[in-house]
Short mmCIF file of C-alpha atoms and ligand atoms in Angstrom, two decimals:
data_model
loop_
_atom_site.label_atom_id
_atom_site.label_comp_id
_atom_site.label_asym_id
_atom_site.label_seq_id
_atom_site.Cartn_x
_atom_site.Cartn_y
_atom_site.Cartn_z
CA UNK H 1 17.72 -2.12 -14.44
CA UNK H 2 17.56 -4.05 -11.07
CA UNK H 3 20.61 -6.14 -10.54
CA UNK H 4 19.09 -9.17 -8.72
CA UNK H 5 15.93 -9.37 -11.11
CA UNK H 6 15.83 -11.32 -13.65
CA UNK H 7 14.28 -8.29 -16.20
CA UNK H 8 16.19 -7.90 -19.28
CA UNK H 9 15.86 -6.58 -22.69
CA UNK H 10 16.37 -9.34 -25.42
CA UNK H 11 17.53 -9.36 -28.54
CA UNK H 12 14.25 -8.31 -30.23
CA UNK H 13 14.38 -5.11 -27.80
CA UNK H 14 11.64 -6.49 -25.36
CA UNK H 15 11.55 -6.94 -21.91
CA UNK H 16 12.20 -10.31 -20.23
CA UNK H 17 11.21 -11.54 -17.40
CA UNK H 18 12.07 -15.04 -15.89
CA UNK H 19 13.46 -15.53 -19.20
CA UNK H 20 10.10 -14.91 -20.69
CA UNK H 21 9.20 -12.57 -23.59
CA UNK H 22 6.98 -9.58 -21.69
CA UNK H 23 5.65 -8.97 -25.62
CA UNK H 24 4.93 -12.24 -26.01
CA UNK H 25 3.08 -12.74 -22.45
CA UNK H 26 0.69 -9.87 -23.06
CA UNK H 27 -0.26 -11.39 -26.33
CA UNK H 28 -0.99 -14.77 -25.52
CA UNK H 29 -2.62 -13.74 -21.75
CA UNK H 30 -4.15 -10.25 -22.59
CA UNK H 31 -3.53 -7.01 -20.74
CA UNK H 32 -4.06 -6.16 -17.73
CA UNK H 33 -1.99 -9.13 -16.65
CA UNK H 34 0.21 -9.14 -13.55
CA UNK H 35 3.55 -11.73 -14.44
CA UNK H 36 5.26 -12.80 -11.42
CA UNK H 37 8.81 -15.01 -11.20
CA UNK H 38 8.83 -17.26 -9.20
CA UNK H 39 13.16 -17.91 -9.22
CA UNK H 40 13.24 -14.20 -7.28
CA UNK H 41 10.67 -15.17 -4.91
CA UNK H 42 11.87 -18.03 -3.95
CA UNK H 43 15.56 -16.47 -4.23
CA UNK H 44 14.26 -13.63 -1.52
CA UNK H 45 13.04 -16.00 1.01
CA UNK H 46 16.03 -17.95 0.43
CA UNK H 47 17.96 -14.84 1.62
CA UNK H 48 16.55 -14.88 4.59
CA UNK H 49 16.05 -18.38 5.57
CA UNK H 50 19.80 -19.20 4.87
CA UNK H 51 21.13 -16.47 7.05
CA UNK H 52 18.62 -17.10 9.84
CA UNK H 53 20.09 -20.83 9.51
CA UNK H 54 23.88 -19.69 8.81
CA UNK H 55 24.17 -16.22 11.45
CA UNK H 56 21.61 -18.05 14.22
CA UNK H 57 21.62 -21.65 14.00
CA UNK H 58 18.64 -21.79 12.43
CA UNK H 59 16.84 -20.88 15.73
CA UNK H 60 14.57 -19.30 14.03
CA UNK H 61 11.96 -18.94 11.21
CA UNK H 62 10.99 -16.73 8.06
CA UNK H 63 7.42 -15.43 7.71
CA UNK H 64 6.21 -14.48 4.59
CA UNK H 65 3.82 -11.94 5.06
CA UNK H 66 1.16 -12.52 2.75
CA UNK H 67 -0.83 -10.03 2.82
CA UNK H 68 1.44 -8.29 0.22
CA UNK H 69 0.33 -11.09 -2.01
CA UNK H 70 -2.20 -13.67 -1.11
CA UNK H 71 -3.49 -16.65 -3.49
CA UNK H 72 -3.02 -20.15 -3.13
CA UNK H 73 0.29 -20.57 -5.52
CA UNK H 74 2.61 -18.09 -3.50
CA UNK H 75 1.74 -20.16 -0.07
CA UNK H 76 2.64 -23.42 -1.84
CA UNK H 77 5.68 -21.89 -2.70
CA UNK H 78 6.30 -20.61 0.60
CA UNK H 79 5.44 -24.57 1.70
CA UNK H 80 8.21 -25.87 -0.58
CA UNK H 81 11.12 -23.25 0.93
CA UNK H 82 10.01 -24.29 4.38
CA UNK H 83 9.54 -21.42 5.80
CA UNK H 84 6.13 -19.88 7.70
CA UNK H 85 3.55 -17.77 6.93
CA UNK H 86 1.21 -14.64 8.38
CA UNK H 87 -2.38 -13.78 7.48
CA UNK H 88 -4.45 -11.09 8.69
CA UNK H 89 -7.32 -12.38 8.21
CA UNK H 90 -9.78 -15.10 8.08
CA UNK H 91 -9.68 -14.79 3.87
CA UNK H 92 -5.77 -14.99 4.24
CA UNK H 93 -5.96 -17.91 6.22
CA UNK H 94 -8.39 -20.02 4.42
CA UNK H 95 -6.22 -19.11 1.33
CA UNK H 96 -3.17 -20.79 3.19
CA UNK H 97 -5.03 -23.68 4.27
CA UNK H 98 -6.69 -24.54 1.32
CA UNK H 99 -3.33 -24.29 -0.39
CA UNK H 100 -2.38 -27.16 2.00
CA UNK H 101 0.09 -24.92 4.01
CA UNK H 102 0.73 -26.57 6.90
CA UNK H 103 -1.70 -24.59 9.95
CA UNK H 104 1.52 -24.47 12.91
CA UNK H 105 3.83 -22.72 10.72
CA UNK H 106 0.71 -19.84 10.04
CA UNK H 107 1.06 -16.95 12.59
CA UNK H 108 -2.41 -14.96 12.98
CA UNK H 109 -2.16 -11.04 13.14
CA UNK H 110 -5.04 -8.24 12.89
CA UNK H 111 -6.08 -5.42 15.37
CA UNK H 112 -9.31 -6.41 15.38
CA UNK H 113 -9.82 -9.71 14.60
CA UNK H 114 -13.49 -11.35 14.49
CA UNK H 115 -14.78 -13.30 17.25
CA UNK H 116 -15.93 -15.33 14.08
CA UNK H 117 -11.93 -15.66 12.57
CA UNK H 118 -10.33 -16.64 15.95
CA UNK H 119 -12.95 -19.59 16.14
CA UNK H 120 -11.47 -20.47 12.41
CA UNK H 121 -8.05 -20.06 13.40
CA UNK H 122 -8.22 -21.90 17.20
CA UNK H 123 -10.32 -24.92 15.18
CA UNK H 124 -7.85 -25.47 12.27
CA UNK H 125 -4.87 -25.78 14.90
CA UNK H 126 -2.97 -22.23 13.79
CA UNK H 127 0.68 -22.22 15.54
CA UNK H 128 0.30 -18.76 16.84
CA UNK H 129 -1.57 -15.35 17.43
CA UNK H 130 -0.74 -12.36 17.49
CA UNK H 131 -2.60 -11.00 20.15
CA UNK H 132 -3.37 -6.93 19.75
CA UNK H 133 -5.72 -5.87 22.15
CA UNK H 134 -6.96 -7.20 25.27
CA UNK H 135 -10.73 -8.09 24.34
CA UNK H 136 -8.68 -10.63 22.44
CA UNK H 137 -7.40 -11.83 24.66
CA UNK H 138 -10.36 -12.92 26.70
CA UNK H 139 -12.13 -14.20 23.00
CA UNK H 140 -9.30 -16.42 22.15
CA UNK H 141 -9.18 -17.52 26.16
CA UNK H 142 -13.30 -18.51 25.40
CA UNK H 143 -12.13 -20.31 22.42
CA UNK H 144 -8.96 -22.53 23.27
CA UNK H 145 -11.12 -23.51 26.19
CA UNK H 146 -13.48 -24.51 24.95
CA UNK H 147 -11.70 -26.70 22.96
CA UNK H 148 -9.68 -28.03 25.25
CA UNK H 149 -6.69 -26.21 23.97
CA UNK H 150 -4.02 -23.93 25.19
CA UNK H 151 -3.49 -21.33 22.32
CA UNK H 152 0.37 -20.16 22.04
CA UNK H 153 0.61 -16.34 21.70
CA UNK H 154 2.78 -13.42 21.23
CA UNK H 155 1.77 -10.26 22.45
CA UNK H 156 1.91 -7.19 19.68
CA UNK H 157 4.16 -4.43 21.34
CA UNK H 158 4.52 -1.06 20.72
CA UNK H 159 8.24 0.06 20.67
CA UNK H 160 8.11 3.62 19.93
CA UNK H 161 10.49 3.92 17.02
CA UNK H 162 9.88 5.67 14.40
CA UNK H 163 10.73 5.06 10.72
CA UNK H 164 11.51 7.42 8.31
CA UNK H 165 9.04 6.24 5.37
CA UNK H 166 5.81 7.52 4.27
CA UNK H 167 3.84 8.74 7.29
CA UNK H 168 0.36 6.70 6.02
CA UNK H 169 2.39 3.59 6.26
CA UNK H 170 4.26 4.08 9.90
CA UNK H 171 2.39 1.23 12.01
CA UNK H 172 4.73 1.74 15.09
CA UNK H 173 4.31 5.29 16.34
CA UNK H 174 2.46 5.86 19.54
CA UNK H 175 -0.35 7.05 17.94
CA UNK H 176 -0.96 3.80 16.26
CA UNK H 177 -3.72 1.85 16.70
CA UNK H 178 -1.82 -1.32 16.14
CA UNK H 179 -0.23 -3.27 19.12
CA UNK H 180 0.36 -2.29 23.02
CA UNK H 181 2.72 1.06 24.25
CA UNK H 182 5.64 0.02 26.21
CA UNK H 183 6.28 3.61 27.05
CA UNK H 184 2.45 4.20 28.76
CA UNK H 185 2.87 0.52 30.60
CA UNK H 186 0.02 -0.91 28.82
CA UNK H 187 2.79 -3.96 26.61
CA UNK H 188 3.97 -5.11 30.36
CA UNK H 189 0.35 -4.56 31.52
CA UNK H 190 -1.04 -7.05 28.53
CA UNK H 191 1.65 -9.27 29.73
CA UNK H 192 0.22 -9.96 33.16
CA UNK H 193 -3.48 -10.02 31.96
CA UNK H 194 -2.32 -13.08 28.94
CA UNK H 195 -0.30 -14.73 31.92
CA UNK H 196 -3.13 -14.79 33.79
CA UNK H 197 -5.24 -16.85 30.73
CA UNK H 198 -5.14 -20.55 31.42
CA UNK H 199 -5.85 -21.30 27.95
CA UNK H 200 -3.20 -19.21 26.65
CA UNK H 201 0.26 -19.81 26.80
CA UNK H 202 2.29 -16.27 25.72
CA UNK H 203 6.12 -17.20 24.06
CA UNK H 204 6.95 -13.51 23.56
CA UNK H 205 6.47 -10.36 21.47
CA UNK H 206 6.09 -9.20 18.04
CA UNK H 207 6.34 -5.98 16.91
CA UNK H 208 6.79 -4.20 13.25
CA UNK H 209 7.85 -1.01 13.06
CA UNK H 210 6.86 -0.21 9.53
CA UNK H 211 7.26 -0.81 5.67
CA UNK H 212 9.93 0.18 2.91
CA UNK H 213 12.11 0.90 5.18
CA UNK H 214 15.88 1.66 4.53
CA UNK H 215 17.40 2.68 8.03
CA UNK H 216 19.20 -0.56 9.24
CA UNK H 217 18.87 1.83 12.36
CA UNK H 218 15.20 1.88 12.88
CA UNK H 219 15.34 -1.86 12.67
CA UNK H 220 18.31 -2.00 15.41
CA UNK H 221 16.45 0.63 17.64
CA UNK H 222 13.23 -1.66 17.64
CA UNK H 223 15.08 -4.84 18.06
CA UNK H 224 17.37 -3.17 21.64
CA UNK H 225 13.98 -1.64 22.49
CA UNK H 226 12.04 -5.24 22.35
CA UNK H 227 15.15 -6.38 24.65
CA UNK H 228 14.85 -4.58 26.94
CA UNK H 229 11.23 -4.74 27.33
CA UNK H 230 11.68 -8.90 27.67
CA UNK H 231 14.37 -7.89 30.29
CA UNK H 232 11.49 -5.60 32.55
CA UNK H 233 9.39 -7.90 32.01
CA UNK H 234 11.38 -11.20 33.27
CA UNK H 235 12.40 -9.12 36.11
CA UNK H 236 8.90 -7.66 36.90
CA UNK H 237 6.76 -10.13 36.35
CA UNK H 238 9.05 -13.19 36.41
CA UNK H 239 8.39 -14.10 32.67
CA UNK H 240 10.84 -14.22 30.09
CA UNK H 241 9.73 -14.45 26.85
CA UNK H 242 11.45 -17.27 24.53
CA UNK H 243 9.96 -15.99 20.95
CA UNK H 244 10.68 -12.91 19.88
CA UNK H 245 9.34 -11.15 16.37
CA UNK H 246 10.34 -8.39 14.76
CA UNK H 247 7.85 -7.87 11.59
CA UNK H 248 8.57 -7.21 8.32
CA UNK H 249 9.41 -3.44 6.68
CA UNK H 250 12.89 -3.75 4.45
CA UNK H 251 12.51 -1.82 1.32
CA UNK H 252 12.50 -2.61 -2.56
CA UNK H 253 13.43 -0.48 -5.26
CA UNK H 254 10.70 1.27 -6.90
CA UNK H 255 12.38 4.31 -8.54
CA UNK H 256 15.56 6.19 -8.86
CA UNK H 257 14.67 7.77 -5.94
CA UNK H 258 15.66 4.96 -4.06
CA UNK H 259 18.54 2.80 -3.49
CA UNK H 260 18.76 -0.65 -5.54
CA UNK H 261 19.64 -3.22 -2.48
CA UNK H 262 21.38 -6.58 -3.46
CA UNK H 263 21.03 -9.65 -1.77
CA UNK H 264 23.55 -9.35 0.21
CA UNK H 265 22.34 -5.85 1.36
CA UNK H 266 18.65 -8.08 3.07
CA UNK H 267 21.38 -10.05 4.12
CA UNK H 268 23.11 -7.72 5.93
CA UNK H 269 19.85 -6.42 7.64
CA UNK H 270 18.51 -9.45 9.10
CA UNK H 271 22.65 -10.38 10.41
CA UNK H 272 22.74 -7.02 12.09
CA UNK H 273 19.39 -7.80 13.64
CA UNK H 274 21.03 -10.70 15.18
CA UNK H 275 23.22 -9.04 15.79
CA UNK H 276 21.25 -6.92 17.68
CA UNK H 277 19.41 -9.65 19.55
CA UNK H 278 22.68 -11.01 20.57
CA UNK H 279 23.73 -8.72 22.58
CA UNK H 280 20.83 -7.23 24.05
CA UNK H 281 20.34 -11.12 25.32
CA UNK H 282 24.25 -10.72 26.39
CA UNK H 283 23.36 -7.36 28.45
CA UNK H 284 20.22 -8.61 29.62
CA UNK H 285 21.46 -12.15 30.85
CA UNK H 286 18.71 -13.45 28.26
CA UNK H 287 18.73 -16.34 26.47
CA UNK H 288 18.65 -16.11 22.90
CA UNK H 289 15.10 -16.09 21.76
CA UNK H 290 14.09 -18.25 18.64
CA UNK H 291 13.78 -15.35 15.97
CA UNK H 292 10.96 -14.54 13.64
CA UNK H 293 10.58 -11.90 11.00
CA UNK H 294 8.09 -11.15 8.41
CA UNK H 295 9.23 -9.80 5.04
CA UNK H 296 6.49 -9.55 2.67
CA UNK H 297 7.02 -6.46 0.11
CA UNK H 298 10.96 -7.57 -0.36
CA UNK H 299 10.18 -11.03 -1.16
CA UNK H 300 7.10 -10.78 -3.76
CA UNK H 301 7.59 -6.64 -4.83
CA UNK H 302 10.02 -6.79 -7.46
CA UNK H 303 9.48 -9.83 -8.34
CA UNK H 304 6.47 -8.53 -10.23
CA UNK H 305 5.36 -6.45 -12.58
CA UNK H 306 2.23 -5.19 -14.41
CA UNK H 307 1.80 -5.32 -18.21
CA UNK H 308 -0.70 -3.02 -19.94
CA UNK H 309 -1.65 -1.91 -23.69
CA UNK H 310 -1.37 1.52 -24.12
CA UNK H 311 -5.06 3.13 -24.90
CA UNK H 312 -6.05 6.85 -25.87
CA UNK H 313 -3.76 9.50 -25.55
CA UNK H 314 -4.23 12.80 -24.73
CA UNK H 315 -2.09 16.00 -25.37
CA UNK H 316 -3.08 18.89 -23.38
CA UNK H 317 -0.24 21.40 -24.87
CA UNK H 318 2.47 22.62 -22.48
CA UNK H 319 0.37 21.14 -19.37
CA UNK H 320 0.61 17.56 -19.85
CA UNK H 321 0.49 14.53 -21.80
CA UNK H 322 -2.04 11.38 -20.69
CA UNK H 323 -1.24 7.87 -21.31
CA UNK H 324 -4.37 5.74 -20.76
CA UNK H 325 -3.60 2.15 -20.08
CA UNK H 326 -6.18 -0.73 -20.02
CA UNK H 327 -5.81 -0.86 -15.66
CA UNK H 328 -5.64 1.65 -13.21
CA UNK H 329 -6.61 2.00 -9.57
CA UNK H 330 -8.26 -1.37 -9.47
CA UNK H 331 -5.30 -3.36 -9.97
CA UNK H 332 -2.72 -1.00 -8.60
CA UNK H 333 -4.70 1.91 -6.22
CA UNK H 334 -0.87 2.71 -4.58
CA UNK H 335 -0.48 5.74 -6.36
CA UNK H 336 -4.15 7.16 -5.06
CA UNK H 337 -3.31 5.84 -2.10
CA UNK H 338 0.21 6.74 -1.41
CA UNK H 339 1.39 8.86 -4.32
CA UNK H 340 3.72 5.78 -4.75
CA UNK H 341 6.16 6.30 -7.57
CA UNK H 342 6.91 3.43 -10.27
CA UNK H 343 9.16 2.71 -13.03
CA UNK H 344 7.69 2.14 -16.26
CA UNK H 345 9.24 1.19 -19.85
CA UNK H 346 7.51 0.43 -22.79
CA UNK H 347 8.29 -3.27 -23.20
CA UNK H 348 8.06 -3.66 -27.05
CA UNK H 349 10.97 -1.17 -27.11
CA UNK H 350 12.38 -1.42 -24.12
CA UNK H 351 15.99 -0.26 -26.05
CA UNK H 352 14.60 3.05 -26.61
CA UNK H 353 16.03 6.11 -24.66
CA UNK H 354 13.23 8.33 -22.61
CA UNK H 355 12.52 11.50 -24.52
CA UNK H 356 9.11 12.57 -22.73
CA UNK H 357 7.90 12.80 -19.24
CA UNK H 358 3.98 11.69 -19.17
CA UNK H 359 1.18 10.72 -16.67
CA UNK H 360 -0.17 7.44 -17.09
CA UNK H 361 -3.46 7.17 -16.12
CA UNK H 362 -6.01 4.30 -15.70
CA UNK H 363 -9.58 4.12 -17.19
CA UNK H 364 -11.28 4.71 -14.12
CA UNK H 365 -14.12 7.27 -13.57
CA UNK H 366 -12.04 9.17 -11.51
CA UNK H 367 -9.47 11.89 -12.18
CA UNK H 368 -7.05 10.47 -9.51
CA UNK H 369 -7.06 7.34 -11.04
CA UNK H 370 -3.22 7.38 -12.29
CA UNK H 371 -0.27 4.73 -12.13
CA UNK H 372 1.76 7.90 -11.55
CA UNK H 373 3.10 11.49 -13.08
CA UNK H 374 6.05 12.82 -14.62
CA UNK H 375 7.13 9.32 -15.88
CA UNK H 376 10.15 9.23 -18.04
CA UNK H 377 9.02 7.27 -21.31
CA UNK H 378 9.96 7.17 -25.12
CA UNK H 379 7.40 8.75 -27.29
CA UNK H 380 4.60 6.41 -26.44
CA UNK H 381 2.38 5.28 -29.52
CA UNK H 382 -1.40 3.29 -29.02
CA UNK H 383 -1.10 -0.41 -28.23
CA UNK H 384 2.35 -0.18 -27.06
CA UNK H 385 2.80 -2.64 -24.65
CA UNK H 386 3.65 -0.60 -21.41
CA UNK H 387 5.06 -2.81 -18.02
CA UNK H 388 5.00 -1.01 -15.01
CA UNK H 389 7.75 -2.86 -12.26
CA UNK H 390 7.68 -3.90 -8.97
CA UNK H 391 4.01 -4.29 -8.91
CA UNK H 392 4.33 -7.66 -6.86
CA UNK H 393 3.38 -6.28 -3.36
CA UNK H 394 -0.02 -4.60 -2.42
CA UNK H 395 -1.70 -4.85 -5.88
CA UNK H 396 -3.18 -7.84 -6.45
CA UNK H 397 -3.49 -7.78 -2.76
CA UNK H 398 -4.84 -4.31 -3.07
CA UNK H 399 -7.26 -4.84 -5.65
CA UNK H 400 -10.79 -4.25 -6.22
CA UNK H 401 -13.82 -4.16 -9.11
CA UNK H 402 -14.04 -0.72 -8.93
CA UNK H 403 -16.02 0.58 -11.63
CA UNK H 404 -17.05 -3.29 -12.45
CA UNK H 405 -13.52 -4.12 -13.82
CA UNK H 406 -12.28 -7.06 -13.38
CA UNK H 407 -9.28 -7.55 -11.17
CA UNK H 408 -6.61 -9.12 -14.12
CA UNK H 409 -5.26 -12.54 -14.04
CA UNK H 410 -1.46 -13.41 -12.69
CA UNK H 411 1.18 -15.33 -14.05
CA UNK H 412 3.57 -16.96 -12.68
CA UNK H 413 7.37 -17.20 -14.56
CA UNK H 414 9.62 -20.28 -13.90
CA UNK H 415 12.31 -20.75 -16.27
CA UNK H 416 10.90 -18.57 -19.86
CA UNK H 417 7.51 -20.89 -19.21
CA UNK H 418 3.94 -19.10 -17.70
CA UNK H 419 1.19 -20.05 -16.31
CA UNK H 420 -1.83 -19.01 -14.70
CA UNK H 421 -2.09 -18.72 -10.80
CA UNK H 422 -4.99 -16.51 -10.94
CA UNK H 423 -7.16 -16.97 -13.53
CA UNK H 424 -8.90 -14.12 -15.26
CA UNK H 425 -12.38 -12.67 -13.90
CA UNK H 426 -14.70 -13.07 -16.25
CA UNK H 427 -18.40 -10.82 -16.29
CA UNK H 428 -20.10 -13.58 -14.72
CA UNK H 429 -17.89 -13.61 -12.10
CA UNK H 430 -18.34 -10.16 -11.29
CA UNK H 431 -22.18 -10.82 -11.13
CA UNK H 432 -21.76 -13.77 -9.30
CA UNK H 433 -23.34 -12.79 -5.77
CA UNK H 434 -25.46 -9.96 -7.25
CA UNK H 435 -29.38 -10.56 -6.58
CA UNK H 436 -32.67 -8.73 -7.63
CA UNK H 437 -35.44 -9.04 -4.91
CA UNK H 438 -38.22 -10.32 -5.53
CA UNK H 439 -40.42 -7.34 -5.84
CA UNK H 440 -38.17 -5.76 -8.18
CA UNK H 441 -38.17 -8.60 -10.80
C1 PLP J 18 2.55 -5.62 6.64
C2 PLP J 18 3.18 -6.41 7.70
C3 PLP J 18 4.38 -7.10 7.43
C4 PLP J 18 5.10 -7.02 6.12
O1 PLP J 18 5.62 -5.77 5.85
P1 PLP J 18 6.50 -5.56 4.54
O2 PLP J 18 6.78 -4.11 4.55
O3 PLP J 18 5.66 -5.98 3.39
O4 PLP J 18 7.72 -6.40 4.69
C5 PLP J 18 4.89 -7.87 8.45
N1 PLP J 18 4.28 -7.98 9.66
C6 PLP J 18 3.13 -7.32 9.92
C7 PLP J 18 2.50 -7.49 11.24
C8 PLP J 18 2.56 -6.53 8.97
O5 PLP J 18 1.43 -5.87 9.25
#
């Protein structure tokens, strides 16, 4: 089990999480119920707040990028650590706000924001956008001016690197449709066009390379590659940039498969990004930029997971055994998505050893609804209690009403005690903007 979480198996053989009873929690909240704890997300941004403070003089700030989890609790707890926040979009931002998250510490990102969501952000007094194509330029131009405003801005660059992750999740490749190429001239030509905006004023650069990524290298590459870039373009167009943000990406443990980081080990990745930035600003005759970066997956991911009650299952001799849980794609679609691979462990005997491999699949009318195959388990029985981990990034986030489900309630852990932050959906809920015309009545 993961060394930094706080899961462990208690006395009574169930999982724990937070010091809470997983058993318990799916009895008293029903299944599907996502359970989040709240000491390892505030633990991760820790992480990286105190090193950007300890490693840069805290010239600098944290982003939690919430679009791996987005509801009003996590951005009050991102409040209370002091660090900032993105949002993609005009839902994301409203969430933030409404949360009472203060609007200059919010940075604004999308490749194709609304004309109708820049208004939103411009009005409530956002700190920054992220500007990712030129026609946005010009909108949020209209906008600060005609509020009397200059906007700040960073400029969404392109670096080229590649990351060695899953393909459908590679943002950074020139192919992308996110951000501006350095390597076709069109970054340093979005440069000149934003100086040119007298309602803008451009600080810098952002760019994001990817997500669950391992290869401090990839990070390194993007960071010297960013560099340079501010170095062309202070010499070319007589503009250095002072800001400079380098996205989110580092990796959680999911499986096996891949390697269980400590806290030292995000440590160690954001110092040797400073690293990075150090001396690039040392070649360059820079000065050092004030330092963003946007983990959202490693803060929230593992601290959550998914609790389900097992359902019908289905032998299909020597082919393979179904496990039907009460979820499925509509509270975790990153398996038909991604073919993303979990851990799961039955957590009313969590003790047990894993004597069959089975698929567990969701009760979705559709035969690639799973949570995954091939998943080592002890014999599984009908109403076990089955927890799926690291479910905190890009499920709730990801969720839907497909098939007129309702999208389950969260938790959130602090010290053995839960409560709600998102409360369950009930059928009138689900109804709730549904109308008959007229003529049909
Ligand atoms: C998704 C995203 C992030 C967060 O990525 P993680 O892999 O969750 O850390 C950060 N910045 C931008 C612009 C993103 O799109």
């Amino acid at each position: 089990m993961n060394q930094r979480s706080t899961l462990k198996i208690n006395a009574d053989g169930h999982l724990e999480i937070g010091g809470a009873d997983a058993v318990s929690l799916a009895r008293k909240f029903g299944t599907p119920l996502y359970v989040f704890d709240e000491a390892y997300i505030r633990k991760m941004m820790r992480v990286y707040r105190d090193t950007l403070q300890s490693r840069y003089e805290g010239r600098g700030l944290v982003l939690y990028a919430s679009k791996a989890f987005s509801c009003k609790a996590v951005y009050a707890i991102a409040k209370s650590e002091n660090i900032g926040v993105d949002v993609v979009s005009g839902g994301e931002l409203y969430t933030a706000l409404s949360a009472g998250f203060p609007a200059d510490k919010i940075y604004m990102h999308g490749n194709n924001k609304l004309f109708s969501e820049l208004v939103y952000a411009v009005e409530s007094g956002v700190g920054t956008v992220v500007l990712d194509s030129l026609s946005e330029a010009d909108m949020v131009d209209k906008i600060a001016g005609e509020k009397g405003v200059k906007q700040r801005v960073l400029i969404r660059i392109n670096p080229g690197v590649e990351a060695h992750t899953h393909a459908f999740i590679q943002t950074a490749r020139t192919d992308s449709k996110f951000g501006f190429s350095v390597s076709d001239g069109s970054a340093a030509a979005a440069c000149k066009y934003v100086l040119s905006k007298k309602n803008l004023a451009l600080h810098g650069y952002h760019c994001h390379i990817g997500s669950q990524i391992f290869e401090e290298e990839a990070f390194k590459l993007a960071v010297e590659k960013v560099m340079d870039f501010t170095a062309s373009v202070k010499n070319s167009l007589n503009f250095e940039a002072d800001t400079i943000n380098l996205g989110g990406g580092f990796g959680v443990w999911y499986n096996d498969e891949e390697p269980k980081l400590k806290e030292k080990d995000y440590e160690n990745y954001l110092i040797a990004l400073i690293e990075a930035v150090k001396s690039k600003a040392v070649e360059h005759g820079l000065k050092l930029p004030y330092l963003l970066i946007e983990p959202g997956r490693s803060i929230v991911g593992e601290a959550g997971i998914t609790l389900y009650t097992v359902g019908a299952i289905k032998d299909i001799p020597g082919i393979k055994k179904y496990v039907a849980v009460d979820g499925g794609m509509f509270d975790n679609p990153r398996y038909a998505l991604y073919q993303s691979k979990y851990t799961a462990i039955l957590a009313n005997r969590a003790n047990e050893k894993c004597t069959e491999k089975v698929s567990i699949a969701g009760k979705c009318c559709e035969s690639g609804d799973l949570i995954g195959v091939d998943m080592p388990l002890p014999e599984v029985k009908t109403g076990d209690i089955l927890a799926v981990l690291t479910t905190g990034a890009y499920n709730y986030s990801m969720a839907s009403n497909y098939n007129r489900n309702a999208v389950p309630p969260a938790v959130l852990v602090n010290d053995g005690q839960a409560e709600y932050i998102i409360k369950p959906q009930t059928y009138e809920d689900i109804v709730r903007n549904d109308l008959i015309p007229e003529r049909l009545k």
